[in-house]
Amino acid sequence: MSGLYNVKYPNLELIEYKFRQILNDDEEWKKKVMEAREKNRYICPDYEAIVFPQVWGSTNTAFDVCEDGSPVIGGCAMTKAYTVVVKETLTETYGVFVDDKACYIVDNPSNEFYKDLSEHNIKSRSKAKKAY
């Protein structure tokens, strides 16, 4: 992590690749795609990226808990990082990435998610599980 200065730009091609890999391993997502293709066999997944800097309250950034819910230890320092939200347009599935790392997937976005996205203030992993 780099504090508030010298934040590296995200690698959008790599992030999209990682997101595609995550979705390709998700049976629910594949089912949604197949259902959409039954209506129109010529459609296919498409991706859009939304990128913005975000300041987090610790060096953990959005990774305040592990995937299993256990706590993460980090430094107490304001940390700036680029947040990338990749939208798969066919199924309205979103992938949230911070510092080029996958943080979480939002497959049924709530109004709160859309509000936070428009305000460029995405929640951390622990808060997103409850809110989005």
Short mmCIF file of C-alpha atoms in Angstrom, two decimals:
data_model
loop_
_atom_site.label_atom_id
_atom_site.label_comp_id
_atom_site.label_asym_id
_atom_site.label_seq_id
_atom_site.Cartn_x
_atom_site.Cartn_y
_atom_site.Cartn_z
CA MET A 1 0.00 0.00 0.00
CA SER A 2 1.23 3.46 -0.72
CA GLY A 3 -0.44 5.93 1.65
CA LEU A 4 -1.91 9.04 0.06
CA TYR A 5 0.78 9.66 -2.57
CA ASN A 6 2.23 7.84 -5.58
CA VAL A 7 -0.80 5.66 -6.13
CA LYS A 8 -0.30 3.37 -9.11
CA TYR A 9 -2.82 3.31 -11.93
CA PRO A 10 -4.86 0.12 -12.31
CA ASN A 11 -4.19 -2.38 -15.10
CA LEU A 12 -7.66 -2.46 -16.66
CA GLU A 13 -6.94 -5.28 -19.10
CA LEU A 14 -5.68 -7.49 -16.27
CA ILE A 15 -8.66 -6.61 -14.07
CA GLU A 16 -11.13 -7.44 -16.84
CA TYR A 17 -9.33 -10.74 -17.44
CA LYS A 18 -9.52 -11.60 -13.72
CA PHE A 19 -13.21 -10.69 -13.63
CA ARG A 20 -13.94 -12.88 -16.67
CA GLN A 21 -12.17 -15.79 -14.96
CA ILE A 22 -14.20 -15.31 -11.80
CA LEU A 23 -17.45 -15.24 -13.77
CA ASN A 24 -16.51 -18.25 -15.89
CA ASP A 25 -16.19 -20.27 -12.66
CA ASP A 26 -19.58 -19.08 -11.36
CA GLU A 27 -22.41 -21.50 -12.16
CA GLU A 28 -25.16 -18.97 -11.31
CA TRP A 29 -23.69 -16.41 -13.70
CA LYS A 30 -23.39 -19.00 -16.49
CA LYS A 31 -27.04 -19.92 -15.93
CA LYS A 32 -28.08 -16.25 -16.30
CA VAL A 33 -26.12 -16.00 -19.56
CA MET A 34 -27.74 -19.16 -20.95
CA GLU A 35 -31.21 -17.83 -20.06
CA ALA A 36 -30.44 -14.55 -21.85
CA ARG A 37 -29.19 -16.45 -24.89
CA GLU A 38 -32.44 -18.41 -25.09
CA LYS A 39 -34.15 -15.10 -25.85
CA ASN A 40 -31.43 -13.88 -28.23
CA ARG A 41 -28.68 -16.27 -29.24
CA TYR A 42 -26.52 -13.49 -30.70
CA ILE A 43 -25.95 -11.58 -27.47
CA CYS A 44 -22.79 -12.03 -25.47
CA PRO A 45 -21.28 -10.63 -22.29
CA ASP A 46 -19.75 -7.18 -22.55
CA TYR A 47 -17.70 -5.28 -19.98
CA GLU A 48 -17.39 -1.68 -18.86
CA ALA A 49 -14.98 -0.28 -16.27
CA ILE A 50 -15.55 2.57 -13.84
CA VAL A 51 -12.32 3.83 -12.24
CA PHE A 52 -11.88 6.29 -9.41
CA PRO A 53 -9.47 7.00 -6.55
CA GLN A 54 -10.77 6.31 -3.07
CA VAL A 55 -9.31 7.05 0.37
CA TRP A 56 -9.62 4.27 2.94
CA GLY A 57 -9.25 4.48 6.73
CA SER A 58 -6.48 1.88 6.96
CA THR A 59 -3.80 0.18 4.91
CA ASN A 60 -6.22 -2.72 4.34
CA THR A 61 -8.27 -0.53 1.96
CA ALA A 62 -11.45 -2.50 1.11
CA PHE A 63 -9.99 -5.78 2.36
CA ASP A 64 -11.03 -5.37 6.01
CA VAL A 65 -12.00 -9.05 6.31
CA CYS A 66 -10.86 -12.23 4.57
CA GLU A 67 -13.24 -14.03 2.22
CA ASP A 68 -14.19 -16.35 5.09
CA GLY A 69 -15.11 -13.34 7.28
CA SER A 70 -12.10 -13.49 9.59
CA PRO A 71 -10.53 -10.12 10.46
CA VAL A 72 -7.49 -8.70 8.71
CA ILE A 73 -4.67 -6.90 10.51
CA GLY A 74 -3.41 -3.70 8.94
CA GLY A 75 -1.89 -0.34 9.69
CA CYS A 76 -3.84 2.65 10.90
CA ALA A 77 -3.09 5.10 8.12
CA MET A 78 -5.22 6.84 5.53
CA THR A 79 -4.57 5.00 2.27
CA LYS A 80 -5.49 6.07 -1.24
CA ALA A 81 -6.08 3.39 -3.88
CA TYR A 82 -7.82 3.15 -7.21
CA THR A 83 -11.14 1.38 -7.10
CA VAL A 84 -12.22 -0.31 -10.32
CA VAL A 85 -15.78 -1.52 -10.72
CA VAL A 86 -16.23 -3.75 -13.75
CA LYS A 87 -19.77 -4.16 -15.00
CA GLU A 88 -20.79 -7.18 -17.04
CA THR A 89 -23.65 -5.60 -18.96
CA LEU A 90 -25.62 -8.69 -20.00
CA THR A 91 -26.39 -9.84 -16.45
CA GLU A 92 -25.73 -6.60 -14.50
CA THR A 93 -23.00 -8.31 -12.50
CA TYR A 94 -20.32 -6.09 -10.96
CA GLY A 95 -16.80 -6.90 -9.82
CA VAL A 96 -15.13 -4.59 -7.33
CA PHE A 97 -11.33 -4.42 -7.48
CA VAL A 98 -8.93 -2.38 -5.36
CA ASP A 99 -5.22 -2.17 -6.17
CA ASP A 100 -5.74 -4.61 -9.07
CA LYS A 101 -7.05 -7.28 -6.65
CA ALA A 102 -10.56 -8.74 -6.72
CA CYS A 103 -12.44 -7.72 -3.59
CA TYR A 104 -16.03 -8.89 -4.14
CA ILE A 105 -18.80 -9.51 -6.67
CA VAL A 106 -22.20 -7.83 -6.66
CA ASP A 107 -24.71 -9.91 -8.62
CA ASN A 108 -27.97 -8.33 -7.46
CA PRO A 109 -27.04 -4.67 -6.96
CA SER A 110 -29.09 -2.72 -4.45
CA ASN A 111 -30.00 0.94 -4.71
CA GLU A 112 -27.36 1.60 -2.07
CA PHE A 113 -24.72 0.04 -4.35
CA TYR A 114 -25.76 2.31 -7.24
CA LYS A 115 -25.72 5.34 -4.93
CA ASP A 116 -22.25 4.49 -3.60
CA LEU A 117 -20.98 3.84 -7.12
CA SER A 118 -22.28 7.19 -8.36
CA GLU A 119 -20.65 8.92 -5.37
CA HIS A 120 -17.37 6.99 -5.91
CA ASN A 121 -17.51 5.70 -2.35
CA ILE A 122 -17.66 1.89 -2.52
CA LYS A 123 -17.97 0.00 0.76
CA SER A 124 -15.34 -2.35 2.17
CA ARG A 125 -15.79 -6.10 1.88
CA SER A 126 -17.39 -6.52 5.34
CA LYS A 127 -19.89 -3.70 4.84
CA ALA A 128 -20.67 -4.67 1.24
CA LYS A 129 -21.83 -8.15 2.30
CA LYS A 130 -24.58 -6.53 4.39
CA ALA A 131 -25.47 -3.57 2.14
CA TYR A 132 -25.19 -4.78 -1.44
#
